[in-house]
Coordinates of C-alpha atoms in Angstrom, one line a residue:
M17 CA 273.6 131.5 300.5
S18 CA 275.7 128.7 299.1
D19 CA 272.8 126.1 299.4
E20 CA 270.5 128.5 297.5
L21 CA 273.1 128.9 294.7
T22 CA 273.7 125.1 294.6
R23 CA 270.0 124.5 294.1
L24 CA 269.9 127.2 291.5
A25 CA 272.8 125.6 289.6
N26 CA 271.2 122.1 290.0
S27 CA 268.0 123.5 288.3
V28 CA 269.9 123.8 284.9
L29 CA 271.9 120.6 285.0
W30 CA 271.1 117.5 283.1
P31 CA 273.7 114.8 283.7
G32 CA 274.2 111.3 282.5
F33 CA 275.2 108.5 284.8
L34 CA 276.7 105.1 285.1
G35 CA 274.7 101.9 285.5
T36 CA 271.2 100.6 285.3
R37 CA 270.1 101.7 288.9
A38 CA 270.2 105.3 290.2
P39 CA 273.3 106.0 292.2
E40 CA 272.9 107.6 295.6
W41 CA 274.7 110.8 294.6
L42 CA 272.2 111.3 291.7
L43 CA 269.1 110.7 293.9
A44 CA 270.5 113.2 296.5
E45 CA 270.9 115.9 293.8
L46 CA 267.4 115.2 292.3
R47 CA 266.0 115.9 295.8
D48 CA 268.1 119.1 295.9
G49 CA 266.6 120.5 292.7
L50 CA 268.5 118.8 289.9
A51 CA 266.7 119.3 286.7
G52 CA 266.7 115.7 285.6
V53 CA 268.9 113.0 283.8
V54 CA 269.6 111.9 280.3
Y55 CA 269.7 108.1 279.5
F56 CA 272.4 106.5 277.4
G57 CA 273.0 102.9 276.3
Q58 CA 274.6 101.8 279.5
N59 CA 271.5 102.8 281.5
I60 CA 269.1 100.5 279.5
S61 CA 267.8 97.3 281.0
E62 CA 264.4 95.5 281.2
N63 CA 263.9 97.6 284.6
L64 CA 264.1 101.0 282.8
P65 CA 260.5 101.9 283.8
E66 CA 261.3 101.2 287.4
L67 CA 264.4 103.3 287.1
S68 CA 262.4 106.2 285.9
T69 CA 259.9 105.7 288.7
A70 CA 262.7 105.8 291.3
L71 CA 264.1 109.1 289.7
R72 CA 260.7 110.7 289.8
E73 CA 260.0 109.6 293.4
A74 CA 263.2 111.7 294.2
A75 CA 262.1 114.6 292.0
P76 CA 258.4 114.5 290.6
D77 CA 259.2 117.3 288.1
A78 CA 262.4 115.8 286.7
L79 CA 262.9 115.8 283.0
I80 CA 264.1 112.5 281.8
G81 CA 265.6 112.5 278.4
I82 CA 267.1 110.0 276.0
D83 CA 269.2 110.1 272.9
E84 CA 266.8 108.2 270.7
E85 CA 266.4 108.9 266.9
G86 CA 265.5 105.5 265.5
G87 CA 267.5 104.1 262.6
S88 CA 271.2 104.1 263.4
V89 CA 271.0 105.8 266.6
T90 CA 269.1 104.0 269.5
R91 CA 269.5 103.7 273.2
L92 CA 266.2 101.9 274.0
E93 CA 267.2 99.2 271.7
A94 CA 270.9 99.4 272.2
A95 CA 271.5 95.7 272.6
T96 CA 269.6 94.6 269.6
G97 CA 269.3 97.5 267.2
S98 CA 266.5 99.8 266.3
T99 CA 263.2 98.5 264.9
L100 CA 262.3 102.0 263.7
P101 CA 263.2 103.7 260.5
G102 CA 265.9 106.2 260.5
A103 CA 265.8 109.8 259.2
A104 CA 267.5 109.1 255.8
Q105 CA 265.0 106.4 255.1
L106 CA 262.1 108.7 256.0
G107 CA 263.5 111.4 253.7
R108 CA 264.0 108.9 251.0
V109 CA 260.3 107.8 251.2
D110 CA 259.4 111.5 251.4
D111 CA 256.0 110.7 253.1
V112 CA 255.4 113.3 255.9
A113 CA 252.6 111.1 257.3
A114 CA 255.1 108.3 257.8
S115 CA 257.6 110.8 259.6
R116 CA 254.7 112.0 261.8
A117 CA 253.8 108.4 262.5
T118 CA 257.3 107.5 263.4
G119 CA 257.7 110.5 265.8
A120 CA 254.3 109.4 267.5
E121 CA 255.7 105.8 267.9
L122 CA 259.0 107.1 269.3
A123 CA 256.9 109.1 271.9
R124 CA 254.9 106.0 272.7
R125 CA 258.0 103.9 273.4
A126 CA 259.6 106.8 275.4
R127 CA 256.5 107.3 277.7
A128 CA 256.4 103.5 278.3
A129 CA 259.9 103.8 279.5
G130 CA 259.2 106.8 281.8
V131 CA 261.0 109.2 279.4
D132 CA 259.6 112.6 278.5
V133 CA 262.3 114.3 276.3
I134 CA 263.5 112.8 273.1
L135 CA 266.7 114.2 271.7
G136 CA 265.7 114.2 268.2
P137 CA 264.9 114.7 265.3
V138 CA 268.2 115.7 263.7
A139 CA 267.5 119.0 261.9
D140 CA 270.9 119.0 260.0
V141 CA 271.0 119.3 256.3
N142 CA 273.8 116.8 255.4
T143 CA 275.4 118.7 252.6
D144 CA 278.9 117.2 253.1
P145 CA 278.9 113.6 252.2
R146 CA 282.2 113.2 254.2
N147 CA 280.4 114.0 257.4
P148 CA 281.5 111.3 259.9
V149 CA 278.8 112.1 262.6
I150 CA 275.5 113.0 260.8
G151 CA 275.2 111.2 257.6
V152 CA 272.0 109.0 257.6
R153 CA 271.0 110.6 260.8
A154 CA 269.7 113.4 258.7
F155 CA 266.6 113.4 256.5
G156 CA 268.7 114.4 253.5
A157 CA 270.8 117.1 251.9
D158 CA 267.9 119.3 250.6
A159 CA 266.8 122.0 253.1
A160 CA 263.2 122.0 252.1
L161 CA 262.9 118.2 252.4
V162 CA 264.6 118.2 255.8
A163 CA 262.4 121.0 257.1
R164 CA 259.1 119.3 256.3
H165 CA 260.2 116.0 257.9
V166 CA 261.6 117.7 260.8
A167 CA 258.3 119.5 261.3
A168 CA 256.2 116.2 260.8
T169 CA 258.4 114.3 263.3
V170 CA 258.3 117.0 266.0
D171 CA 254.5 117.0 265.6
G172 CA 254.3 113.4 266.0
I173 CA 256.6 113.3 269.1
Q174 CA 254.8 116.1 270.8
S175 CA 251.5 114.8 270.0
G176 CA 252.4 111.8 272.3
G177 CA 253.0 114.1 275.3
V178 CA 256.8 114.0 275.0
A179 CA 259.1 117.1 274.2
A180 CA 261.1 116.8 271.0
C181 CA 264.6 118.2 270.7
V182 CA 265.7 119.2 267.2
K183 CA 269.5 119.4 266.7
H184 CA 272.2 120.7 266.2
F185 CA 271.8 124.4 265.9
P186 CA 272.9 126.2 263.7
G187 CA 273.5 123.0 261.7
H188 CA 276.1 120.2 261.8
G189 CA 275.6 119.0 258.2
D190 CA 278.4 120.7 256.4
T191 CA 281.3 119.3 258.6
H192 CA 283.9 116.7 258.0
L193 CA 285.0 116.5 261.6
D194 CA 283.3 114.9 264.7
S195 CA 282.7 117.2 267.5
H196 CA 283.1 114.3 269.9
H197 CA 286.7 114.5 269.1
A198 CA 287.5 117.9 267.6
L199 CA 286.0 121.4 267.1
P200 CA 284.7 121.6 263.6
E201 CA 284.4 124.8 261.7
I202 CA 281.7 125.9 259.2
T203 CA 283.3 128.1 256.6
L204 CA 280.2 128.6 254.4
D205 CA 279.0 132.0 253.4
T206 CA 276.6 133.0 256.2
A207 CA 273.9 133.6 253.6
V208 CA 274.1 129.9 252.8
I209 CA 273.8 129.0 256.5
E210 CA 270.8 131.3 256.9
D211 CA 269.1 130.1 253.7
V212 CA 269.8 126.3 253.8
H213 CA 271.1 125.2 257.4
L214 CA 268.7 127.3 259.5
E215 CA 265.6 126.5 257.3
P216 CA 264.7 123.1 259.2
F217 CA 265.0 125.0 262.6
R218 CA 262.6 127.6 261.4
A219 CA 260.2 124.8 260.4
A220 CA 260.6 123.2 263.8
I221 CA 259.9 126.5 265.7
A222 CA 256.9 127.0 263.4
A223 CA 255.7 123.5 264.5
G224 CA 256.0 124.5 268.2
V225 CA 259.0 122.5 269.2
D226 CA 259.7 122.5 272.9
T227 CA 263.4 122.3 272.9
I228 CA 266.5 122.9 270.5
M229 CA 270.0 121.5 270.9
T230 CA 273.2 123.5 270.2
A231 CA 276.1 122.3 268.2
H232 CA 279.8 122.4 269.2
I233 CA 280.7 123.9 265.8
V234 CA 282.5 127.4 265.1
V235 CA 281.2 129.7 262.5
P236 CA 284.2 132.1 262.2
A237 CA 282.0 134.8 260.7
W238 CA 280.0 134.8 263.9
G239 CA 283.0 134.6 266.3
E240 CA 285.6 132.2 267.5
K241 CA 283.5 130.3 270.2
P242 CA 281.5 127.2 269.3
A243 CA 277.7 127.9 268.9
T244 CA 277.1 126.3 272.4
L245 CA 279.1 129.1 274.0
N246 CA 278.4 131.9 271.7
P247 CA 275.8 134.5 272.6
L248 CA 275.6 135.8 269.0
V249 CA 274.6 132.4 267.8
L250 CA 272.1 131.6 270.4
G251 CA 270.8 135.1 270.0
K252 CA 270.1 134.3 266.5
L253 CA 268.0 131.3 267.6
R254 CA 265.9 133.5 269.9
A255 CA 265.6 136.0 266.9
L256 CA 263.9 133.2 265.0
G257 CA 261.1 133.3 267.5
F258 CA 262.2 130.3 269.7
D259 CA 261.3 130.9 273.4
G260 CA 261.6 127.2 274.4
V261 CA 264.4 125.4 276.2
I262 CA 267.9 125.6 274.6
I263 CA 269.8 122.5 275.5
T264 CA 273.5 122.1 275.0
D265 CA 275.0 119.2 273.2
A266 CA 277.1 117.3 275.7
L267 CA 279.7 119.3 277.6
D268 CA 281.9 116.3 278.1
M269 CA 282.5 116.1 274.3
A270 CA 286.2 117.0 273.3
A271 CA 285.2 120.2 271.5
V272 CA 284.3 121.6 275.0
R273 CA 286.1 119.3 277.4
E274 CA 289.5 119.8 275.8
S275 CA 289.2 123.5 275.2
V276 CA 287.5 125.4 278.0
G277 CA 286.7 122.4 280.1
I278 CA 283.3 121.1 281.4
G279 CA 283.2 123.8 284.1
G280 CA 284.2 126.6 281.9
G281 CA 281.8 125.4 279.3
A282 CA 278.9 125.1 281.7
V283 CA 279.4 128.7 282.8
Q284 CA 279.9 130.1 279.2
A285 CA 277.0 128.2 277.9
L286 CA 274.6 129.7 280.4
A287 CA 276.1 133.2 279.9
A288 CA 275.5 132.7 276.1
G289 CA 271.9 131.9 276.6
A290 CA 271.5 128.1 277.0
D291 CA 269.0 126.9 279.4
L292 CA 269.7 123.2 280.2
L293 CA 273.2 121.8 280.3
C294 CA 273.6 118.2 279.0
I295 CA 276.7 117.2 280.7
G296 CA 276.6 114.0 278.7
N297 CA 277.6 110.4 278.6
P298 CA 280.2 109.5 281.2
T299 CA 281.5 106.7 279.1
N300 CA 282.5 109.3 276.4
P301 CA 286.3 109.5 277.4
G302 CA 286.4 105.8 276.6
A303 CA 289.1 103.8 278.2
A304 CA 290.1 107.0 280.2
A305 CA 286.7 107.0 281.8
L306 CA 286.9 106.6 285.7
S307 CA 284.5 104.4 287.7
D308 CA 283.1 107.7 289.2
Q309 CA 283.3 109.8 285.9
D310 CA 279.6 110.6 286.2
E311 CA 280.0 112.2 289.7
R312 CA 283.2 114.0 288.6
D313 CA 281.8 115.6 285.5
F314 CA 278.5 116.6 287.3
F315 CA 280.3 118.3 290.2
T316 CA 282.8 120.0 287.9
A317 CA 280.1 121.6 286.2
R318 CA 278.0 122.4 289.2
E319 CA 281.0 123.9 291.2
A320 CA 281.9 126.0 288.4
I321 CA 278.4 127.5 288.0
V322 CA 278.1 128.1 291.8
A323 CA 281.5 129.8 291.9
A324 CA 280.6 132.1 288.9
L325 CA 277.3 132.9 290.6
R326 CA 278.9 133.7 293.8
D327 CA 281.6 136.1 292.3
G328 CA 279.0 137.8 290.0
S329 CA 280.7 136.7 286.7
L330 CA 277.5 134.8 285.9
P331 CA 274.4 136.9 286.4
R332 CA 271.9 135.3 288.7
E333 CA 269.0 136.6 286.6
R334 CA 270.3 134.7 283.6
V335 CA 270.4 131.4 285.4
E336 CA 266.9 132.0 287.0
Q337 CA 265.5 132.7 283.5
A338 CA 267.0 129.3 282.3
R339 CA 265.6 127.5 285.4
D340 CA 262.1 129.2 284.8
R341 CA 262.1 127.8 281.1
V342 CA 263.0 124.3 282.4
L343 CA 260.3 124.4 284.9
A344 CA 257.7 125.7 282.5
L345 CA 258.6 122.7 280.2
S346 CA 258.2 120.2 283.0
A347 CA 254.9 121.6 284.0
K348 CA 253.8 121.4 280.4
L349 CA 254.7 117.8 280.1
R350 CA 253.1 116.9 283.3
A351 CA 249.8 118.4 282.2
A352 CA 250.0 116.8 278.6
T353 CA 247.3 114.4 277.3
P354 CA 249.0 112.2 274.8
E355 CA 247.0 111.3 271.7
T356 CA 246.3 107.8 271.1
A357 CA 248.9 106.2 268.8
E358 CA 247.6 105.0 265.5
P359 CA 248.6 101.5 264.2
Y360 CA 252.2 101.7 262.8
D361 CA 254.0 99.8 260.1
A362 CA 257.8 100.3 260.5
I363 CA 258.6 97.4 258.2
G364 CA 256.4 98.8 255.5
I365 CA 258.3 102.2 255.7
V366 CA 261.7 100.5 255.6
R367 CA 260.7 98.3 252.6
R368 CA 259.7 101.6 250.8
A369 CA 263.0 103.1 251.5
L370 CA 265.3 100.4 250.1
R371 CA 266.9 101.0 246.8
V372 CA 268.7 98.5 244.6
T373 CA 271.2 99.4 242.0
G374 CA 272.3 96.8 239.5
D375 CA 270.9 93.3 239.0
Q376 CA 270.4 91.7 242.4
G377 CA 269.9 88.3 240.8
A378 CA 267.7 85.5 242.1
P379 CA 267.1 85.1 245.8
A380 CA 269.5 82.9 247.6
S381 CA 268.9 80.2 250.2
A382 CA 271.5 81.8 252.5
V383 CA 274.0 84.7 252.7
A384 CA 277.5 84.9 254.1
V385 CA 278.3 88.3 255.4
I386 CA 281.6 90.1 255.4
D387 CA 281.0 93.1 257.7
A388 CA 283.5 95.9 256.5
R389 CA 281.9 98.8 258.2
R390 CA 283.9 101.4 260.0
R391 CA 284.6 101.2 263.6
S392 CA 282.0 102.6 266.0
T393 CA 281.9 106.4 267.0
L394 CA 280.7 108.0 270.1
A395 CA 277.5 109.0 268.4
V396 CA 276.8 106.0 266.4
D397 CA 277.5 102.4 267.1
S398 CA 278.6 101.9 263.5
A399 CA 280.1 98.5 264.1
A400 CA 277.2 97.0 266.2
G401 CA 277.0 93.3 265.6
Y402 CA 273.3 93.3 265.5
V403 CA 273.3 94.6 261.9
A404 CA 275.5 91.8 260.5
A405 CA 273.7 89.2 262.6
A406 CA 270.3 90.1 261.4
L407 CA 271.5 90.2 257.8
A408 CA 273.2 86.9 258.1
G409 CA 270.4 85.2 259.9
D410 CA 271.7 81.7 260.7
G411 CA 274.3 82.0 258.1
F412 CA 278.1 82.9 258.3
R413 CA 279.4 86.4 259.2
V414 CA 282.9 87.7 259.8
R415 CA 284.1 91.1 261.0
L416 CA 286.9 92.6 258.8
D417 CA 288.8 95.8 259.8
V418 CA 288.9 96.9 256.2
E419 CA 291.0 100.0 257.1
R420 CA 293.8 97.9 258.4
A421 CA 293.3 94.6 256.6
S422 CA 296.0 93.2 254.1
D423 CA 295.1 91.7 250.7
A424 CA 295.8 88.3 252.3
E425 CA 293.4 89.0 255.1
R426 CA 290.7 90.2 252.6
D427 CA 291.2 87.1 250.7
A428 CA 290.9 84.9 253.8
A429 CA 287.7 86.5 254.8
L430 CA 286.2 86.0 251.1
E431 CA 287.4 82.3 251.2
D432 CA 285.8 81.8 254.6
A433 CA 282.5 83.3 253.4
S434 CA 282.5 81.4 250.1
A435 CA 283.3 78.1 251.9
H436 CA 279.9 78.5 253.9
G437 CA 277.8 78.6 250.8
G438 CA 275.1 81.1 249.8
R439 CA 275.6 84.4 248.5
V440 CA 278.5 86.6 249.6
V441 CA 277.3 89.9 250.9
L442 CA 279.6 92.9 251.7
L443 CA 278.2 95.1 254.4
V444 CA 279.6 98.6 254.2
D445 CA 278.6 102.1 255.4
R446 CA 280.9 104.6 253.7
P447 CA 281.8 103.3 250.2
E448 CA 281.3 106.9 248.7
V449 CA 284.1 108.4 250.9
E450 CA 286.1 105.6 252.4
L451 CA 288.7 104.2 249.8
A452 CA 289.3 101.1 251.9
Q453 CA 285.6 100.1 251.5
R454 CA 285.4 100.9 247.8
T455 CA 288.7 98.9 247.2
L456 CA 287.3 95.9 249.0
V457 CA 284.3 95.9 246.8
E458 CA 286.5 96.0 243.8
H459 CA 288.7 93.3 245.2
V460 CA 285.7 90.9 245.8
A461 CA 284.1 91.8 242.4
A462 CA 287.2 90.5 240.7
R463 CA 286.9 87.1 242.5
R464 CA 283.2 86.8 243.2
A465 CA 281.1 88.5 240.6
D466 CA 277.9 87.1 242.1
A467 CA 278.6 89.0 245.4
I468 CA 276.3 91.9 246.4
V469 CA 276.7 94.9 248.5
V470 CA 274.4 96.1 251.5
N471 CA 275.2 99.7 252.2
V472 CA 273.8 101.1 255.4
G473 CA 275.3 104.7 255.0
L474 CA 274.7 107.4 252.5
P475 CA 274.0 106.1 249.0
V476 CA 276.8 105.7 246.4
Q477 CA 276.6 108.4 243.8
G478 CA 279.0 106.8 241.3
E479 CA 279.0 103.1 240.2
L480 CA 280.3 100.2 242.1
P481 CA 281.3 96.9 240.2
L482 CA 278.7 94.9 242.2
P483 CA 275.0 95.4 242.6
V484 CA 274.1 97.5 245.7
V485 CA 271.2 97.4 248.2
D486 CA 271.1 100.9 249.8
A487 CA 269.4 100.3 253.1
G488 CA 269.9 103.8 254.5
A489 CA 270.4 102.9 258.3
A490 CA 272.6 100.6 260.3
S491 CA 269.6 99.1 262.3
R492 CA 268.2 95.7 263.0
I493 CA 265.1 96.4 261.0
S494 CA 267.0 97.5 257.9
A495 CA 269.1 94.5 258.0
E496 CA 266.1 92.2 258.5
V497 CA 264.4 93.8 255.4
A498 CA 267.6 93.6 253.2
R499 CA 267.9 89.9 254.3
E500 CA 264.3 89.5 253.1
L501 CA 265.0 90.9 249.8
L502 CA 268.2 88.8 249.3
T503 CA 266.8 85.4 250.4
R504 CA 263.8 83.1 249.8

């Protein structure tokens, strides 16, 4: 009986793992009915297609997913930065054909890597500019705009024979906390949530999206549990007409790990109506991550589900229903015939998305970059060096921890940049809400009036004392296009 329950529990689990080769424990679980795996940055190497092949040899029906959005969030190009436009750039261009084409290109790249589920696009309406985890990952702050680009991107991804996963239901756009580290609350009137934040999910469902990811956020009007563990919230998703696979956001995130735990979260998510449990990225605990964190997290979730099935606290019929949805998705993807991808102009889209405020002046022969962006988060590699490197080209660049830097350290960075010639460029990502970044801009403007700001975050609503290039994504392609604009 326990072997049968173990196999049933495996059928709804979707772990991450450490390394660029499949560990033996993972291959053994795939042979024993594991639903599949999720790739993160640490799994990516030039041998990724071979890794996918090895996983499918162990389990031909395995679902292989990847957290790939383009723009600021990439796993396939984690080492060098994304060469695809991000959601905010596509929203700014507001060309649904461009969004569909970007989705199709995402699918083409995913299939080449042996991946068949893309954890994107983001369907959140980013109505809080303080949002530390969504921001430029969203198409914008207007529900109608987000809805049409979500639908177009879903159509593009799924035309390529890959499942899309819109996220994060019921909407993570009006938070100012990061659910990787805390449990955010949405205190909006529920009518606003229904009318604004659910609209892109309705559009995705109408477009036939295969999967939807839950959010670890609490809507107090709908109960004390986060959406991932809340049957009322997941019931609302089914009431919208969605009968595909409900995927949880990662159960190892602090919003779950530090409240009910990974095991408790796994059982409660299934009971609430989730179908596929993303256990997550085993590097999420940071320095606290153990060398076998992937195994520990997986078996914690699996053993909790088996125990709950055995004692009857988790109905077997509910888990079988989840398993059947996962199997149906796998069968659909195995039978899919991808459309032929059309020629795709990523650079052209990013060029259309760039906005310049103020007089940018004449092109310079070189630029010297002061990288003052915030530190990386678990969701977004905010401080990734490839952005500054692509912007600087062969020129000077220096990293400045602007939140901790003294006036003397700011002056030293500016002096070093000035000494190398060329135009001084301040690379920022939250000048609208981070006082330290705005203060740095003012500090430099008083000393180098010919400097310029390149902003890879949400656009500034007020004025800055220097001209601004709003790029809209912390990506390699955005930095390259911005450099093209600034240099001759």
